[in-house]
Amino acid sequence: MTPRSSARAGDPVPVLGPRALNRALLARQLLLRRAPLPALDAVEHLVGMQAQAPLSPYPGLWTRLEGFRPDDLVRLIEERHVVRIALMRSTIHLVSARDCLVLRPLVQPVLERALQGTYGRRLAGLDPAELADAGRELVEAEPRSFEELGPRLRERWPDRDPTALAQGVRALVPLVQLPPRGVWGAGGRAVHTSAEAWIGRPLDADASLDELVVRYLAAFGPASVADVQKWSGLTRLREVVDRLRPRLVTFRDEDGAELFDLPDAPRPDPDTPAPPRFLPEFDNALLSHADRTRILSDEHRRRLFGLNGLMPGAVLVDGVVRAGWRIAGRRGEATMDIQPFEPLSPEERLEVAEEGARLLAFMAPGAEVREVRFEEGR
């Protein structure tokens, strides 16, 4: 049975205001209430978690799931059920092994475009297939860091920049980062082998862009074509969305942009309460729309991202970013500093402090002294 459109021909298209879009996003992102899901199911529902900061998925899952423990994710990493790999926007994501094999072929053009933009001149004239084969052979023989891989490749191409050669392999071969990288309480440098060698299965030759868009909407919708493109890094997705129209419902935002969604996806009442939530740095909830104002104002976006692309974690108050947070520790002490971007009411401040204390206990369980502080004058 084909789902009905949100409006019949000639009917006005429903308009969704910022709070309606915010509550829909929070519901999809498991941020309205913690979900009773296994960590693997949550990672797949979210279509992966940005993980360029190696430990960021841990607080990201803690803030979304009931009873999440670090060992829940450590076990998945060590048993190869989840992997760290460059995917959407050419950034490192933590995804399930299943999704790794599906997503990497779909976003391959994104990685190749990024490679061309940064290293194209230094790799000009080099056969990409030859570079990929040489790099794959090296990392499958022995997992290697890029600092090790580049010089080994330069033995074959002595007139080439080793950094460019290693980054060429990163783009052309699906390289996963191996544990202990990203393992709670361990950590280590990034060494790589191919996804096929680590997971033991080939990439999905029949991966579907249509299903990629559907999964994006389930985790981030309602959304525009530009939003899907921003999240994925892919371009020219209009024809994909148009092909999906019979399966979707349509809305508009207050500026008139056309938004698409799944008929049965949650769209809570805009007045649904949203408790304080702490997001890790570079959380996809903040990065996956062309128009981020449903969760992050333009003014606070400048405060959050700061200089050189570095950013603290983000504190959601009533569903939107109102502060940043960082944790520092030494000698048995752990301190969380919260930097409000605008004044918080006494009630909001108390709720944020209580949630911050819970996160601090999760992040620093061995600390004898833990303190949550607000930076004054912000």
Phi, psi and omega in degrees: 000128181281127179299144179285149176291161179289344179209141176284161179306130180092341177284150175294143178281130181302143179256133176250121178281175183302320181291323176297317178294323179297311182294326176296315179298315180299319179297315181295326184272007178063036184248355173280320175209146181294139187264143177275061184245148167296153183301320181297317179297321180294316180299320179289320178301320181282359185054045179091165179231129178300135190218036176293331164274113195304327185262001184299332178297337181293304174295331178297322177279324177303319184284350184249339192239146174288128171066024181293137177236147180307322181298336178300320180275322179305315181299319179296321179293312185290332179267008173069025175275336172230153182220161176252124186203152176287124182222246184303137180059017181062026180251159181289129177234149168265119182223163174292156177301321178300313182290328176305315183289335179272314189285322186300315177299326183289323182262008179307319178301330180294315181292321179292323177294318178296320178298315181297320182292327184262320188238010185305315182294322183285343179251006183302134178087352179273136180288115182301320181296322179293319178296316180298316181296317180295317180294318179299316180300319182292313184284335177280334174288324180199124178303138187221151169280166177294329178294333175273323185291316183304308179299325178295321177291328181292338175300330180271327180235076188296342180266010184251154177289124182296327178296316179296321179296315181295319179291331174297318177294321178304320182280327189267338181239134179288096183264127175257145175273132187266150172297150017275007175303128179080006180266126181303128177081358181237277180077170181165175181291161181276112171243151194230149162221179181283151178300321182296319180291321184285317184274331179087016178218156180281164172297155182280109181287346183249021180301141189247125174296326179302313181290330175299315179295319179299317180292324175300313181298323179297329183261340188224354187286175355294152188206157177269170174301318179299325178296314180300319181293322178297315181297313188275331190086353179282160177238170174059045178266001179303316183292330176294313180295320178299322178294331182274352187312318180298340180265355190243166167247156185236149177220180168226151172272180185292344176266001177094000180292139179283130180243147182238151180203167174276139186304320187259009180288150182292132172227083187295161173304136180302338180270007177300129180299143178234110182288161176302140177223142178254118178258142177287169178301142177061029178296139183297337177300336182262350191240000197251022175224145172295322174252103185269004188293349175294341181224342186215114180291158179300321180295313181288334175300318178295322179291320186288317185279335171058213184265148173059025177073006179277149181209149172280181167291167182242140176254121175269127174235124188054035171090351183235160181291123178233353183198166171245166179214150174216155176239133174231150180206154174196145171047054176078007179242145176223131183233132171255123175257125179251127182248097178297138175269349177202163182299140173252142177292161177305320179294315179298318181299318179295314181297319178295317180297320180294317178293322177299320179296322178295317179295319180298320177296325177291315186285330184229065186294335182270358182289134177283330179233127177232139183217136173253125183235145172258131175284120184281161176076017179255000000 
